[in-house]
Coordinates of C-alpha atoms and ligand atoms in Angstrom, one line a residue:
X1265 CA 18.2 -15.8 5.1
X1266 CA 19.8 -14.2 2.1
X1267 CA 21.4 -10.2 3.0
X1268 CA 18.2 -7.8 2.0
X1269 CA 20.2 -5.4 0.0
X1270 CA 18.1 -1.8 -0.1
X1271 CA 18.6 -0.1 -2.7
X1272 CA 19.9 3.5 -2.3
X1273 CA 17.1 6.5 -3.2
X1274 CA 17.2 10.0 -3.5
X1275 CA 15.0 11.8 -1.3
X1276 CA 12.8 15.1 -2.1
X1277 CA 14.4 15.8 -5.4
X1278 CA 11.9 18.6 -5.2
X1279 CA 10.5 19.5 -2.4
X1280 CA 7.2 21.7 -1.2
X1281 CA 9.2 24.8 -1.6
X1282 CA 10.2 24.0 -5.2
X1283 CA 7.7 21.4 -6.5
X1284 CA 7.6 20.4 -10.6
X1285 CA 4.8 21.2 -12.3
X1286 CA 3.9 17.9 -14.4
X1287 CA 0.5 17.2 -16.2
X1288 CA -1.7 14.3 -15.8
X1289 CA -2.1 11.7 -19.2
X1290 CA -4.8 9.5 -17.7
X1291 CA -7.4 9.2 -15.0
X1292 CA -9.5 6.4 -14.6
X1293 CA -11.6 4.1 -12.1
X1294 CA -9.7 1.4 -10.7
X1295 CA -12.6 -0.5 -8.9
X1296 CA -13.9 -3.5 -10.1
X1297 CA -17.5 -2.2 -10.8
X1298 CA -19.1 1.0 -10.0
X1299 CA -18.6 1.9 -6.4
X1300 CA -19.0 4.6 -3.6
X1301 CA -15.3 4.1 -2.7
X1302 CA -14.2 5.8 -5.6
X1303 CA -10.9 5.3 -6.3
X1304 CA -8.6 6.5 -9.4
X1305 CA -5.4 5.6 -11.4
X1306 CA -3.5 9.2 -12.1
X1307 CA -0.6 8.8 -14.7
X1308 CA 1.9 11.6 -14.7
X1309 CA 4.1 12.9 -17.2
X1310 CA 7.6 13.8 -15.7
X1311 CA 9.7 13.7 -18.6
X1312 CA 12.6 16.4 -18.9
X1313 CA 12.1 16.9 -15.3
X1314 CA 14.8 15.5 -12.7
X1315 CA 12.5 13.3 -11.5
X1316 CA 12.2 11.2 -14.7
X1317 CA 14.1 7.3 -13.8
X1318 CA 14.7 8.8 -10.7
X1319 CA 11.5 6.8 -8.1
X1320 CA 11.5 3.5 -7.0
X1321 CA 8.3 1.4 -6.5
X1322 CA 7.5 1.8 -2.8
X1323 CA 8.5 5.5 -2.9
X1324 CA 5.8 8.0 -2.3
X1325 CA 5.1 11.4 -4.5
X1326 CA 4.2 14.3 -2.8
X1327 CA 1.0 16.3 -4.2
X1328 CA 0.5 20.3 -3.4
X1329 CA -3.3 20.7 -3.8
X1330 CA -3.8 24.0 -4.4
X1331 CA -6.1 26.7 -2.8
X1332 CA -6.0 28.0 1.4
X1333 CA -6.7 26.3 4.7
X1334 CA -9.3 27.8 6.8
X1335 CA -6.2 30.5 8.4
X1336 CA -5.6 31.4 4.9
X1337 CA -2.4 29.2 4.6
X1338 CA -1.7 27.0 1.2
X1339 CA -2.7 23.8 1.5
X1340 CA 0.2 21.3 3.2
X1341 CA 1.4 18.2 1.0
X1342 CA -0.3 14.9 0.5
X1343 CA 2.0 11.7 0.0
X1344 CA 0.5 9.3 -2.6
X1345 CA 2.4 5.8 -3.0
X1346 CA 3.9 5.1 -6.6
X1347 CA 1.5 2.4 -8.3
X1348 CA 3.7 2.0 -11.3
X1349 CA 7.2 -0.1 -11.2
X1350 CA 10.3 1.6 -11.1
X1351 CA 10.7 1.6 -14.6
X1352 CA 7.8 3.6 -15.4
X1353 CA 3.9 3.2 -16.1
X1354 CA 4.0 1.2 -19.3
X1355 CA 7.8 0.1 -19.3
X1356 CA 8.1 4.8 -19.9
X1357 CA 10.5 6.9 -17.3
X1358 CA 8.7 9.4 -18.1
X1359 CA 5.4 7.9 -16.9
X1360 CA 4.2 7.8 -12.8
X1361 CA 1.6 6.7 -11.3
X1362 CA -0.2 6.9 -8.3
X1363 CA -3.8 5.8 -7.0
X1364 CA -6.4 8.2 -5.2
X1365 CA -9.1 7.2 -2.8
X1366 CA -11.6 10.1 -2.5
X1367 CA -11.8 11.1 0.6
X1368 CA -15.7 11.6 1.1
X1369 CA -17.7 11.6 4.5
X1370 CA -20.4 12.4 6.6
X1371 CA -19.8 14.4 8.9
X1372 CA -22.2 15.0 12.7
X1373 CA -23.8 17.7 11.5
X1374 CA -25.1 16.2 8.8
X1375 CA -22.2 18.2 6.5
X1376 CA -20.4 16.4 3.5
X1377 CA -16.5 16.6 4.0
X1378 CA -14.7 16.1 0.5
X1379 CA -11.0 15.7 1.5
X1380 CA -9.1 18.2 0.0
X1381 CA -6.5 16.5 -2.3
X1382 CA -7.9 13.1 -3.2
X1383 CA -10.5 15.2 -4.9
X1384 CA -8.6 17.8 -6.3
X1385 CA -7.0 15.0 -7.6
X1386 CA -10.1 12.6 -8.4
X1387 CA -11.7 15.6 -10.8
X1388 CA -8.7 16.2 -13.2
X1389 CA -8.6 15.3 -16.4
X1390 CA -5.5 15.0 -19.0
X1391 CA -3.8 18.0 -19.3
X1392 CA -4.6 19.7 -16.4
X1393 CA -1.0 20.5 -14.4
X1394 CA -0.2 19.6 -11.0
X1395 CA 2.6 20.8 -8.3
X1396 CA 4.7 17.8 -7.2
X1397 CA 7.5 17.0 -4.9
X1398 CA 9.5 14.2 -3.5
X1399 CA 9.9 11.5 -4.0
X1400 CA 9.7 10.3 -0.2
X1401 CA 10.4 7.2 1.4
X1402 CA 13.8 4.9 1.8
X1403 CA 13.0 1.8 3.4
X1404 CA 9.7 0.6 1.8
X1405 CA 11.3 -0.5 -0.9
X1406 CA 12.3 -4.3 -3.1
X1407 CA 15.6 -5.4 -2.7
X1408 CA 18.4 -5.4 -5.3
X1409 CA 18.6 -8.9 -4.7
X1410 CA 15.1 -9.0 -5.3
X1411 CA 15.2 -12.8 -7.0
X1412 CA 16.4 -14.1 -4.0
X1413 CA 13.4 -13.8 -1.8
X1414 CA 9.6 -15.3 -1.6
X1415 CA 6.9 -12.4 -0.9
X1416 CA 4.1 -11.7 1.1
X1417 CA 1.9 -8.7 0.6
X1418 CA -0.8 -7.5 2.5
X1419 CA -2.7 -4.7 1.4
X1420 CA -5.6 -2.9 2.8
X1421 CA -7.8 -0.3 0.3
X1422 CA -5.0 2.1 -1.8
X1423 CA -2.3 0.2 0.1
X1424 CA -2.4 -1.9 -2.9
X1425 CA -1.0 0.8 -4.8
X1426 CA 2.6 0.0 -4.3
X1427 CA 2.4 -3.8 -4.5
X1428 CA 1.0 -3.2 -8.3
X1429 CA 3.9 -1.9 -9.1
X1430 CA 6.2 -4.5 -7.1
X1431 CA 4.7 -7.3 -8.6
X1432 CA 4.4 -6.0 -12.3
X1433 CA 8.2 -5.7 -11.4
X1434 CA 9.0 -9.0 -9.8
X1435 CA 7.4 -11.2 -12.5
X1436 CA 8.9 -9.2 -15.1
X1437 CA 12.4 -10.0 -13.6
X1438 CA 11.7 -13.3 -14.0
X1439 CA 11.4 -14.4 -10.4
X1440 CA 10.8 -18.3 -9.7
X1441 CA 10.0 -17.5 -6.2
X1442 CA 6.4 -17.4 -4.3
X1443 CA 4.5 -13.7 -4.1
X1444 CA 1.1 -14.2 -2.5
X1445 CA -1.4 -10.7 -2.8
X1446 CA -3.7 -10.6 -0.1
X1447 CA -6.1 -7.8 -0.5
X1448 CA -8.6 -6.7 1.8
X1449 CA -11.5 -4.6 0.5
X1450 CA -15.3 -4.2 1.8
X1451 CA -17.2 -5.2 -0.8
X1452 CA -16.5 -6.9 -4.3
X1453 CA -16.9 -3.6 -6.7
X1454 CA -14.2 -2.1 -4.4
X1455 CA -11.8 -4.7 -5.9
X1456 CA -8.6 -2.8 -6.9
X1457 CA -7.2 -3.5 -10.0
X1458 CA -8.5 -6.8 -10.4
X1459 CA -8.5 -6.6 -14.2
X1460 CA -4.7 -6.7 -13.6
X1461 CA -4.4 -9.2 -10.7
X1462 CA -7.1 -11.8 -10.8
X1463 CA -5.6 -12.8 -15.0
X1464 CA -2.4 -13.1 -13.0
X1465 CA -3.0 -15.8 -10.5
X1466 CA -3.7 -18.0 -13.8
X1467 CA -0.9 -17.0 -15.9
X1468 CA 2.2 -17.4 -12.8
X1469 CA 2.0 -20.5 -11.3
X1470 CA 4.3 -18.7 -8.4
X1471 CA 1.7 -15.7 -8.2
X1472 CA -1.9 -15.9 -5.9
X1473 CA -4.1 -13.3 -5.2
X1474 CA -6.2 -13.5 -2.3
X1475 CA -8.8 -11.4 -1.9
X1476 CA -10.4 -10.8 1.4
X1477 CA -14.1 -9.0 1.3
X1478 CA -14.5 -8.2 4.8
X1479 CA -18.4 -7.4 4.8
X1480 CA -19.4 -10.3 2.3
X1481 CA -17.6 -13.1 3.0
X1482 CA -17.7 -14.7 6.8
X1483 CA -15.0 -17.2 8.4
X1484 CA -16.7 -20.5 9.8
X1485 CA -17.1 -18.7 12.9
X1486 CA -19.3 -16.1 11.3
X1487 CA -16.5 -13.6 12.0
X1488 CA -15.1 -11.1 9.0
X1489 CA -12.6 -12.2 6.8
X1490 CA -9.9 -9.9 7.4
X1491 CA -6.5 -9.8 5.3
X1492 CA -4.6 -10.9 8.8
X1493 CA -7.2 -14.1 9.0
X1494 CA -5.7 -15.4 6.0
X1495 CA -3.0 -16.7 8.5
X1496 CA -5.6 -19.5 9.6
X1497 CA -7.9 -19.3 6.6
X1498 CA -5.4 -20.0 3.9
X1499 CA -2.8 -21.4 5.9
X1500 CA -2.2 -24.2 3.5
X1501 CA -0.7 -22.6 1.2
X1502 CA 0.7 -19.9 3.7
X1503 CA 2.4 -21.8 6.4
X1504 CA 5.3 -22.9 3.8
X1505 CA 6.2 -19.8 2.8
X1506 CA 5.9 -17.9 5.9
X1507 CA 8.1 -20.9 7.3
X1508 CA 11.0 -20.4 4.4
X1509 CA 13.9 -18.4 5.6
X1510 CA 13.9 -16.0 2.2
X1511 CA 10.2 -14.6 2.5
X1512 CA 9.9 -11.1 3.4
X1513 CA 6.5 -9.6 4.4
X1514 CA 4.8 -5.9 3.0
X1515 CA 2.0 -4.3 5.0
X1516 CA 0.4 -1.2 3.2
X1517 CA -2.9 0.2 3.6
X1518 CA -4.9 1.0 7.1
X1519 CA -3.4 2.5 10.3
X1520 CA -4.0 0.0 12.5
X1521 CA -3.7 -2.8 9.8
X1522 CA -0.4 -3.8 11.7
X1523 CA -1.8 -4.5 15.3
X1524 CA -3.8 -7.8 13.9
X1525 CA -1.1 -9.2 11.5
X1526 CA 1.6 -8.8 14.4
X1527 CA -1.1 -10.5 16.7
X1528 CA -1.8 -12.9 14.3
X1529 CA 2.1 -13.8 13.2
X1530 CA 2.7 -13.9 16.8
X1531 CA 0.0 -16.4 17.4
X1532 CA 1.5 -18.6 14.8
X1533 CA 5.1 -18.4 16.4
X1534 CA 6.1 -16.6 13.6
X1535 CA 8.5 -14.6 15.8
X1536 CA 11.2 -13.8 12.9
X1537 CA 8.8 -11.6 11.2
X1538 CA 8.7 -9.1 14.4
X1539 CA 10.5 -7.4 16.9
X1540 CA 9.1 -7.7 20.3
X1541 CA 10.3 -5.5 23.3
X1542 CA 10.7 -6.4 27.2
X1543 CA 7.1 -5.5 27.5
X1544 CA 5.6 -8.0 25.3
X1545 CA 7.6 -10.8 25.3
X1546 CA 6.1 -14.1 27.2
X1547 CA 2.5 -12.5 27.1
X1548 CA -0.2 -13.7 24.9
X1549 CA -1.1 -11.2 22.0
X1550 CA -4.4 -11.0 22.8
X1551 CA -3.1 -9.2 26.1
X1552 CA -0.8 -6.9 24.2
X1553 CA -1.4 -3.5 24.9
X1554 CA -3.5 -2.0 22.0
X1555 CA -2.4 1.6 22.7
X1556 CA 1.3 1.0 23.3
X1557 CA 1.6 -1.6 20.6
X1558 CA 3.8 0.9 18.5
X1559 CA 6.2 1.0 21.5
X1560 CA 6.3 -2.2 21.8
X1561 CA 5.7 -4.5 19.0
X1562 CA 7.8 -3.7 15.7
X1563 CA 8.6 -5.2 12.4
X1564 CA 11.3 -7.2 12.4
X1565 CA 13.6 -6.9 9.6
X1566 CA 12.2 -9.0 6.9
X1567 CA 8.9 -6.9 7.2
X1568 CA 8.3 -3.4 5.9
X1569 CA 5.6 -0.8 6.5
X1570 CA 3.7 1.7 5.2
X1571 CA 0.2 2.5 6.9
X1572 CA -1.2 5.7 6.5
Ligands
LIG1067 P1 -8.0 15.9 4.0 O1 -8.8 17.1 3.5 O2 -6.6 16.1 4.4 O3 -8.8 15.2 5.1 C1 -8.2 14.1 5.8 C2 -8.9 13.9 7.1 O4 -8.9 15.0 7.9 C3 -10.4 13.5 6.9 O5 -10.6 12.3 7.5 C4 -11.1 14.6 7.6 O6 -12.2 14.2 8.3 C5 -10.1 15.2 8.5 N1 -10.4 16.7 8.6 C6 -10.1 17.6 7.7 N2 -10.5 18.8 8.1 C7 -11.0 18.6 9.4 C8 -11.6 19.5 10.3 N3 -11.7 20.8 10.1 N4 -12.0 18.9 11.5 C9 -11.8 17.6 11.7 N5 -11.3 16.8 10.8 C10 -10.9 17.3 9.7 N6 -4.0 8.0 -0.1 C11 -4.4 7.5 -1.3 O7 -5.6 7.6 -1.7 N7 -3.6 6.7 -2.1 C12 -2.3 6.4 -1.7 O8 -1.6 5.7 -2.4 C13 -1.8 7.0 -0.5 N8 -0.5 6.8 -0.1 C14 -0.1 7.4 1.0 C15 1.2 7.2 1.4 C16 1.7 7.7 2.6 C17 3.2 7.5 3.0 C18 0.9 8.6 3.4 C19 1.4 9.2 4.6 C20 -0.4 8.8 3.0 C21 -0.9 8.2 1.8 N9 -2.2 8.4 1.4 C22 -2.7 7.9 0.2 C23 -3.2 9.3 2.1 C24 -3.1 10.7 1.5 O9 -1.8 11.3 1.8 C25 -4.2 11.7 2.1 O10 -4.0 11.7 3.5 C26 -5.6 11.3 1.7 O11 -5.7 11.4 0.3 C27 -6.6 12.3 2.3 O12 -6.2 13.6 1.9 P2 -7.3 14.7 1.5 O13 -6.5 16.0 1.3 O14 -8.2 14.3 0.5 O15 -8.1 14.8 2.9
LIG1068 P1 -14.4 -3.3 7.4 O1 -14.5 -1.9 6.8 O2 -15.4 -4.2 6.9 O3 -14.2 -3.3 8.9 P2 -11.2 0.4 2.4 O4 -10.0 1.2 2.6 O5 -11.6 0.3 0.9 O6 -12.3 0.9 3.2 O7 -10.9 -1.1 2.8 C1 -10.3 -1.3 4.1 C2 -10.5 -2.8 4.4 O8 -9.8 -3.1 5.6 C3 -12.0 -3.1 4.7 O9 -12.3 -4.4 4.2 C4 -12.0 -3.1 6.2 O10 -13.0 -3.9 6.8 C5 -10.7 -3.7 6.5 N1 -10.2 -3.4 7.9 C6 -10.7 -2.5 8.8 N2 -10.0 -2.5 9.9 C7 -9.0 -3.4 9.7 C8 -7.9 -3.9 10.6 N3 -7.7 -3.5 11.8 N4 -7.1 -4.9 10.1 C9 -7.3 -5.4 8.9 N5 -8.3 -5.0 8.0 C10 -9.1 -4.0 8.5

């Protein structure tokens, strides 16, 4: 396995107590076709402010909605994950991007919750100003050495958000090696991006995007296809890369997400991509303990995080 050389970042360039006001240049849909999961590409403009070449791909920015809590305090910071590559939406420094799930439910009384940022954010329009901060996050991040690995992302919902930007990146740098995108969504319109990623897989013979629609498409066994099944269900192509000592592995999206790949990986021997404790080891995964699983199942060091 090659060294995974991390780059260095700086951290909270602003943070919540001194936050940049930047405005938005674009907002737009980012599902496939219209659906109830609305979700939203946000461009920012942070020229002539010191964030401006200054986030990496995999870094978060931090978003002050505005407006009072319920005991008449501001509103605490949201983290959004960076959708664009490190060198900017559209190749600019002074362009960032992020993308927005609206946060929208139902709650027992029959009430509608809107979540607080995601549709502060979801309703502007170019223009408008926001309050920033960050940006956050140091080990969710490419390598330098980034040429020198194979890559496997799994992304659930908006955890897609930073692997746009990574792979925009990576095939930009020229890399020969593998990147497989496996996506997990519920339905087909909620599709992320696939304007951008589903040209892709055609184009780079070294790039696939699998998509896994959990409630339309079944496994032989009638079970969901979930983005931790393609361990078994595309394991042809898979199993090689997962095997090679240079692959590293990106889990973004769902809380939780982690459990089932570490299960699955484990299943397939796959031991290099984890770290298991005392607790764990010799067990089966299936008798893992679900609520200590944080305890004692971690990533190893080829894999990186970030569930939210
Ligand atoms: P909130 O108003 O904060 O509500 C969130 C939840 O709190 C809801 O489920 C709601 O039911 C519950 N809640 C609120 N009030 C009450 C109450 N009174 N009683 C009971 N429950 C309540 N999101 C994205 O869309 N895209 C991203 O790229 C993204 N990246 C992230 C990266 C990181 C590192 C992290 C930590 C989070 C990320 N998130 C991302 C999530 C994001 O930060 C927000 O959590 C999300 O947008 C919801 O915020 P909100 O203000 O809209 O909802
Ligand atoms: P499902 O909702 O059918 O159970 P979104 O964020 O757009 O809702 O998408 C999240 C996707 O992740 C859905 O397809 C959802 O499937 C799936 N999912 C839910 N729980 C897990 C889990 N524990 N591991 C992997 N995927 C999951």
């Amino acid at each position: 396995m090659p060294e995974i050389k991390l780059p260095e970042v700086e951290l909270n360039i602003y943070s919540p107590r001194d936050p940049v006001e930047v405005p938005v240049v674009e907002n737009w849909i980012c599902t496939k076709e219209a659906s109830p999961n609305y979700v939203r590409h946000l461009t920012f403009d942070i020229s002539g402010t010191e964030l401006e070449g200054r986030i990496r791909v995999g870094q978060s920015i931090g978003i002050l909605p505005p407006g009072e809590d319920e005991n008449g305090r501001p509103h605490k910071l949201r983290l959004y994950s960076v959708s664009s590559p490190t060198e900017g939406e559209r190749g600019e420094a002074r362009f960032v991007s992020t993308t927005v799930k609206r946060t929208i439910e139902e709650w027992d009384d029959n009430s509608l919750y809107l979540g607080i940022c995601s549709n502060y954010l979801a309703d502007l329009s170019p223009g408008d100003t926001v309050k920033m901060t960050g940006p956050s996050g140091r080990r969710f991040l490419l390598p330098e050495n980034a040429t020198d690995f194979n890559y496997i992302f799994f992304a659930t919902g908006t955890g897609i958000a930073p692997f746009r930007g990574m792979v925009m990146e990576l095939l930009d740098s020229g890399l020969e090696n593998d990147i497989v995108l496996i996506f997990g969504c519920p339905y087909r319109t909620d599709l992320l991006y696939a304007d951008y990623f589903e040209p892709l897989d055609n184009k780079y013979p070294n790039f696939t995007y699998l998509p896994y629609v959990s409630r339309e498409d079944r496994r032989a066994d009638g079970t969901k296809r979930y983005v931790q099944t393609c361990l078994w269900d595309d394991a042809e192509l898979l199993d090689p890369i997962l095997e090679a000592e240079n692959t590293l592995l990106y889990i973004c999206g769902l809380k939780g997400m982690e459990g089932g790949i570490y299960r699955a990986l484990a299943k397939k021997e796959l031991h290099s991509y984890l770290d298991l404790r005392e607790e764990v080891i010799g067990k089966s995964p299936d008798e893992w303990d679900e609520n200590n699983l944080k305890r004692h199942v971690k990533p190893g060091p080829r894999t990186f995080v970030e569930v939210y």
